Amino acid sequence: MSQDTAIGQGGFWRDTGRTGIGSWIFSTDHKRIGLMYLYCVLGFFLVGVSLGLLIRLELIAPGPTIVTAQTYNALFTVHGVVMIFLFIIPGIPASFGNLVLPIQLGARDVAFPRVNLLSWWLYAIGAVIVLVSLFTGGGAPDTGWTFYVPFSARTTTNVSLAVFGVFVLGFSSILTGINFITTIHRMRAPGMTWTRIPLFAWSLYATAWVQVLATPIIAITLLLVITERILGLGLFDPTRGGDPVMYQHMFWIYSHPAVYIMILPGMGVISDIIPVFSRKPIFGYKMIAFSSLAIAAAGSAVWGHHMYTSGMSDLGILVFSFLTFIVAIPSAIKVFNWVSTMYKGSISLEAPMLFALSFILLFSIGGLSGLILGAAATDIHVHDTHFVVGHFHYVMFGGTGFAFFAAAHYWLPKYYGRRYKEKPAIVGWILMFVGFNVMYFTMQVLGMEGMPRRYYDYLPEFARLNLVATVGSWILVAGIIIVVWNLWRGLFRGEPFTGNPWGGATLEWSIATPPPTENFDEDPVVTHGPYEFKGAGVP
Amino acid sequence: MSHQEKDSFGAKLGMWLFLFTEMLLFGGVFILYSVYLNRYPKEFGLGGHQLDLVFGATNTVVLLTSSLFAAMSVTAIKRGAKRLTLGLLSVTIGCALVFLCIKYLEWSAKFHHGIYPNSPKLIAGPPGESIFFSLYYLTTGLHGIHVVIGGILMTWTAVMVQKGILNSTDNVTLENVTLYWHLVDLVWIFIFPLYYLIL
Ligand code: HEM
Ligand SMILES: [Cu+2]
């Protein structure tokens, strides 16, 4: 970091024996690891956004426009792989989790600092493997990020290497999960009872369990794809007695719970931000904490809703449909509690709060459209249409993506000792919000009207709405550019940020800014809950 | 909790969680096994009869013995008996090598008879049989990789015991590696009846 002097305020940026890049990529300090994750994750987000922009550009008008059909297949595959495995799964837990979790618990580091560093290395190595797979072998994979057999077993593109990269990334995710569970069990400061754990930490706890329990299934499934390609085992090949639907079962046994790896940490961020910017303690702390666990548990039993159209038994469809609706309950509890927290609060609409508020709205739209997909009758109509694409972007991008930016505006100044400018942050947020809805809402309408997903070309009657959606993508990206640029500039050059300007009551706001290497000069003793701050009616 | 003192309970908790993920990894294969067993019970029975019971049984005994010696090495190091610990660990590592040799003999005998993934003989035969052997090679191969990793870990801890880094007070690493070895053993306890003894 050549801007060291610009950051200036000391803390963990300064006091270390080593300097230069080695002081980062070999550091076991959770804050440095968190920042390394953050930069990688953000970098891949921007790569993924560029690819998304290209997808939308291709779809601006019917017929071929900017790329060939093969390139288009590679584009949506790589966009999906990058966004899912490199951005959104590690996004909040690995970056902000590492930055914030130990401090919120009153610990000096995570339970296994060296394993933590290993996780980051595995992430970096996995990412490099995925990137290499794009340019070597038979070219970028073209299977979609789900690697469905039989196509993934047959295509001549570089699927094996890409899948292996994802396998390594999964290993990294498992190790992070194990580390966080152990940290939360063993490293809490005296007085930090289970009901005094901040809700962000609670959400990471639930997430970590999903990471530990679900990721091994994807690991074996991915290994099976590789062996299928290399050795021709035939386990998923119907001509050899295998069953391709078994692949889908195994894939979604992981990937549906993985959706909660993606969204739970985002919910945790929101639960920490809303009370602080409403100047009120969180409403229903225990219900929020408990609903995280409930989501993690119930969310593990609903994978079949991805396969209504692939020839499941009617009873199976009924059961999975029922279970899917159950998951909506704990999610709705959270939304209800956030809204209740704001009721009669004195709300200050600063950047983190704006992103948090838009999270609630966009996540709710995404969740409600999820119910349309969860009901078998309606799903059969919109399955594999642009409605699905709209739905998961509302949840993943409108939800977790916006939570990611909320977290960035809320916590990063704490780690840099400098802050971004408020005005550009708000302008960027407005553009993102407007562009987002213009694009994805239009895509949902398109899907309702019958436009399939992953199609290179479409019928002329879809032309007008596709044009609207593509214009939306430009507004959205303009917003993203402003937000990222404003953060970047502000953190290195902005006004000093000291003390506790937001007025938070979690432990990270009680220590120096930026935090010193060991976080706490003296091990803290916790005497009150995480949301009992001044101005909240608590002395 | 201060950062200096070593939290051996925490270390073991982490290891248990990790072992859990390993069980789930094999669990994926066992799910496939049960689904396909349900679909092709006859072929699975016939396939099982073609596996060599003597090789399988010997390997079971070898692994169980190694697990016993690994467990004794933990007791030994806690008592501070360094030489004994090293001796017991060597037996464990020796058993791992014997296991791998037997596995090698077993596989090459099968290969010799034209039974290997994607072989013309399997492709020509009934689909259920090919599925059975695919699963057999997959599971035992994955298990074999774990034996190799376990052996390497054992050797690494033995070196640390030799150097005195692991000793009567600080030995949680040895305990964790032993736990891992028990897992390798446990998985085999499932593989043996499912593939060799079935029907
Ligand atoms: C400016 C931002 C983005 C744009 C313009 C964009 C655009 C698109 C479009 C048009 C598709 C449809 C491809 C198709 O079905 O033919 C798509 C698919 C997808 N997007 Fe995005 N997206 C953006 C951001 C994100 C984010 C933030 C995530 C993850 C959190 C994400 C994850 C995905 C995934 C997983 C797919 C599915 C790919 C597939 O169907 O295989 N996207 N995106
Ligand atoms: Cu799902």
PDB file of C-alpha atoms in Angstrom, chain B residues 78-199:
ATOM      1  CA  LYS B  78       0.597 -37.841  27.429  1.00  0.00           C
ATOM      2  CA  ARG B  79       2.696 -39.982  29.737  1.00  0.00           C
ATOM      3  CA  GLY B  80       5.810 -38.425  28.259  1.00  0.00           C
ATOM      4  CA  ALA B  81       7.079 -41.674  26.724  1.00  0.00           C
ATOM      5  CA  LYS B  82       8.672 -40.251  23.607  1.00  0.00           C
ATOM      6  CA  ARG B  83      10.353 -43.390  22.267  1.00  0.00           C
ATOM      7  CA  LEU B  84       7.214 -45.419  22.758  1.00  0.00           C
ATOM      8  CA  THR B  85       5.124 -42.785  20.992  1.00  0.00           C
ATOM      9  CA  LEU B  86       7.453 -42.842  18.026  1.00  0.00           C
ATOM     10  CA  GLY B  87       7.353 -46.646  17.952  1.00  0.00           C
ATOM     11  CA  LEU B  88       3.581 -46.754  17.998  1.00  0.00           C
ATOM     12  CA  LEU B  89       3.353 -44.100  15.304  1.00  0.00           C
ATOM     13  CA  SER B  90       5.738 -46.080  13.093  1.00  0.00           C
ATOM     14  CA  VAL B  91       3.485 -49.119  13.332  1.00  0.00           C
ATOM     15  CA  THR B  92       0.518 -46.975  12.361  1.00  0.00           C
ATOM     16  CA  ILE B  93       2.349 -45.600   9.349  1.00  0.00           C
ATOM     17  CA  GLY B  94       3.488 -49.117   8.463  1.00  0.00           C
ATOM     18  CA  CYS B  95      -0.124 -50.311   8.504  1.00  0.00           C
ATOM     19  CA  ALA B  96      -1.079 -47.470   6.191  1.00  0.00           C
ATOM     20  CA  LEU B  97       1.563 -48.608   3.728  1.00  0.00           C
ATOM     21  CA  VAL B  98       0.427 -52.233   3.937  1.00  0.00           C
ATOM     22  CA  PHE B  99      -3.131 -51.104   3.299  1.00  0.00           C
ATOM     23  CA  LEU B 100      -2.090 -49.215   0.195  1.00  0.00           C
ATOM     24  CA  CYS B 101      -0.051 -52.155  -1.117  1.00  0.00           C
ATOM     25  CA  ILE B 102      -3.001 -54.516  -0.732  1.00  0.00           C
ATOM     26  CA  LYS B 103      -5.256 -51.981  -2.421  1.00  0.00           C
ATOM     27  CA  TYR B 104      -2.779 -51.810  -5.283  1.00  0.00           C
ATOM     28  CA  LEU B 105      -2.752 -55.598  -5.684  1.00  0.00           C
ATOM     29  CA  GLU B 106      -6.508 -55.683  -5.542  1.00  0.00           C
ATOM     30  CA  TRP B 107      -6.989 -52.988  -8.148  1.00  0.00           C
ATOM     31  CA  SER B 108      -4.418 -54.396 -10.539  1.00  0.00           C
ATOM     32  CA  ALA B 109      -6.037 -57.834 -10.355  1.00  0.00           C
ATOM     33  CA  LYS B 110      -9.338 -56.228 -11.327  1.00  0.00           C
ATOM     34  CA  PHE B 111      -7.725 -54.213 -14.108  1.00  0.00           C
ATOM     35  CA  HIS B 112      -6.215 -57.427 -15.356  1.00  0.00           C
ATOM     36  CA  HIS B 113      -9.669 -58.912 -15.725  1.00  0.00           C
ATOM     37  CA  GLY B 114     -10.763 -55.910 -17.753  1.00  0.00           C
ATOM     38  CA  ILE B 115     -12.763 -54.362 -14.951  1.00  0.00           C
ATOM     39  CA  TYR B 116     -11.933 -50.670 -14.750  1.00  0.00           C
ATOM     40  CA  PRO B 117     -13.910 -47.475 -15.388  1.00  0.00           C
ATOM     41  CA  ASN B 118     -15.077 -47.172 -18.955  1.00  0.00           C
ATOM     42  CA  SER B 119     -13.565 -50.549 -19.904  1.00  0.00           C
ATOM     43  CA  PRO B 120     -15.033 -52.346 -22.939  1.00  0.00           C
ATOM     44  CA  LYS B 121     -16.065 -55.246 -20.732  1.00  0.00           C
ATOM     45  CA  LEU B 122     -18.099 -53.052 -18.381  1.00  0.00           C
ATOM     46  CA  ILE B 123     -19.639 -51.063 -21.213  1.00  0.00           C
ATOM     47  CA  ALA B 124     -20.777 -54.308 -22.859  1.00  0.00           C
ATOM     48  CA  GLY B 125     -22.210 -55.670 -19.601  1.00  0.00           C
ATOM     49  CA  PRO B 126     -25.454 -54.689 -17.862  1.00  0.00           C
ATOM     50  CA  PRO B 127     -25.593 -51.004 -16.822  1.00  0.00           C
ATOM     51  CA  GLY B 128     -26.021 -51.800 -13.135  1.00  0.00           C
ATOM     52  CA  GLU B 129     -22.725 -53.641 -13.052  1.00  0.00           C
ATOM     53  CA  SER B 130     -20.859 -50.761 -14.583  1.00  0.00           C
ATOM     54  CA  ILE B 131     -22.457 -48.420 -12.032  1.00  0.00           C
ATOM     55  CA  PHE B 132     -21.412 -50.740  -9.215  1.00  0.00           C
ATOM     56  CA  PHE B 133     -17.781 -50.786 -10.260  1.00  0.00           C
ATOM     57  CA  SER B 134     -17.742 -47.080 -10.993  1.00  0.00           C
ATOM     58  CA  LEU B 135     -18.903 -46.469  -7.448  1.00  0.00           C
ATOM     59  CA  TYR B 136     -16.440 -49.015  -6.131  1.00  0.00           C
ATOM     60  CA  TYR B 137     -13.474 -47.321  -7.779  1.00  0.00           C
ATOM     61  CA  LEU B 138     -14.747 -43.896  -6.826  1.00  0.00           C
ATOM     62  CA  THR B 139     -15.251 -44.694  -3.149  1.00  0.00           C
ATOM     63  CA  THR B 140     -12.145 -46.751  -2.588  1.00  0.00           C
ATOM     64  CA  GLY B 141     -10.098 -44.295  -4.620  1.00  0.00           C
ATOM     65  CA  LEU B 142     -11.330 -41.362  -2.558  1.00  0.00           C
ATOM     66  CA  HIS B 143     -10.718 -43.384   0.591  1.00  0.00           C
ATOM     67  CA  GLY B 144      -7.245 -44.308  -0.650  1.00  0.00           C
ATOM     68  CA  ILE B 145      -6.408 -40.636  -1.120  1.00  0.00           C
ATOM     69  CA  HIS B 146      -7.435 -40.085   2.477  1.00  0.00           C
ATOM     70  CA  VAL B 147      -5.172 -42.919   3.589  1.00  0.00           C
ATOM     71  CA  VAL B 148      -2.284 -41.256   1.781  1.00  0.00           C
ATOM     72  CA  ILE B 149      -3.041 -37.887   3.376  1.00  0.00           C
ATOM     73  CA  GLY B 150      -3.410 -39.531   6.780  1.00  0.00           C
ATOM     74  CA  GLY B 151      -0.045 -41.277   6.348  1.00  0.00           C
ATOM     75  CA  ILE B 152       1.631 -38.006   5.438  1.00  0.00           C
ATOM     76  CA  LEU B 153       0.091 -36.286   8.463  1.00  0.00           C
ATOM     77  CA  MET B 154       1.224 -39.128  10.720  1.00  0.00           C
ATOM     78  CA  THR B 155       4.769 -38.856   9.428  1.00  0.00           C
ATOM     79  CA  TRP B 156       4.720 -35.105   9.946  1.00  0.00           C
ATOM     80  CA  THR B 157       3.550 -35.442  13.557  1.00  0.00           C
ATOM     81  CA  ALA B 158       6.145 -38.145  14.177  1.00  0.00           C
ATOM     82  CA  VAL B 159       8.822 -35.677  13.115  1.00  0.00           C
ATOM     83  CA  MET B 160       7.377 -33.095  15.488  1.00  0.00           C
ATOM     84  CA  VAL B 161       7.361 -35.617  18.320  1.00  0.00           C
ATOM     85  CA  GLN B 162      10.954 -36.473  17.501  1.00  0.00           C
ATOM     86  CA  LYS B 163      11.895 -32.797  17.647  1.00  0.00           C
ATOM     87  CA  GLY B 164      10.071 -32.409  20.941  1.00  0.00           C
ATOM     88  CA  ILE B 165       7.666 -29.806  19.568  1.00  0.00           C
ATOM     89  CA  LEU B 166       4.886 -32.178  20.538  1.00  0.00           C
ATOM     90  CA  ASN B 167       5.313 -33.414  24.078  1.00  0.00           C
ATOM     91  CA  SER B 168       3.449 -34.447  27.186  1.00  0.00           C
ATOM     92  CA  THR B 169       1.941 -30.993  27.728  1.00  0.00           C
ATOM     93  CA  ASP B 170       1.402 -29.822  24.165  1.00  0.00           C
ATOM     94  CA  ASN B 171       0.047 -32.683  22.079  1.00  0.00           C
ATOM     95  CA  VAL B 172      -3.269 -31.595  20.647  1.00  0.00           C
ATOM     96  CA  THR B 173      -1.881 -31.853  17.109  1.00  0.00           C
ATOM     97  CA  LEU B 174      -1.166 -35.531  17.589  1.00  0.00           C
ATOM     98  CA  GLU B 175      -4.613 -36.010  19.027  1.00  0.00           C
ATOM     99  CA  ASN B 176      -6.195 -34.294  16.045  1.00  0.00           C
ATOM    100  CA  VAL B 177      -4.212 -36.303  13.516  1.00  0.00           C
ATOM    101  CA  THR B 178      -5.253 -39.461  15.328  1.00  0.00           C
ATOM    102  CA  LEU B 179      -8.871 -38.357  15.142  1.00  0.00           C
ATOM    103  CA  TYR B 180      -8.413 -37.945  11.425  1.00  0.00           C
ATOM    104  CA  TRP B 181      -6.992 -41.429  11.217  1.00  0.00           C
ATOM    105  CA  HIS B 182      -9.981 -42.846  13.086  1.00  0.00           C
ATOM    106  CA  LEU B 183     -12.200 -41.190  10.501  1.00  0.00           C
ATOM    107  CA  VAL B 184     -10.322 -42.916   7.676  1.00  0.00           C
ATOM    108  CA  ASP B 185     -10.871 -46.142   9.549  1.00  0.00           C
ATOM    109  CA  LEU B 186     -14.531 -45.406  10.152  1.00  0.00           C
ATOM    110  CA  VAL B 187     -15.218 -44.736   6.495  1.00  0.00           C
ATOM    111  CA  TRP B 188     -13.641 -48.044   5.590  1.00  0.00           C
ATOM    112  CA  ILE B 189     -15.890 -49.782   8.105  1.00  0.00           C
ATOM    113  CA  PHE B 190     -18.771 -48.596   5.945  1.00  0.00           C
ATOM    114  CA  ILE B 191     -17.139 -49.388   2.635  1.00  0.00           C
ATOM    115  CA  PHE B 192     -16.269 -52.962   3.503  1.00  0.00           C
ATOM    116  CA  PRO B 193     -19.753 -54.348   4.152  1.00  0.00           C
ATOM    117  CA  LEU B 194     -21.423 -52.203   1.509  1.00  0.00           C
ATOM    118  CA  TYR B 195     -19.193 -53.363  -1.309  1.00  0.00           C
ATOM    119  CA  TYR B 196     -17.686 -56.686  -0.276  1.00  0.00           C
ATOM    120  CA  LEU B 197     -20.312 -58.329   1.876  1.00  0.00           C
ATOM    121  CA  ILE B 198     -23.476 -57.070   0.224  1.00  0.00           C
ATOM    122  CA  LEU B 199     -25.943 -59.860  -0.593  1.00  0.00           C
TER     123      LEU B 199
END
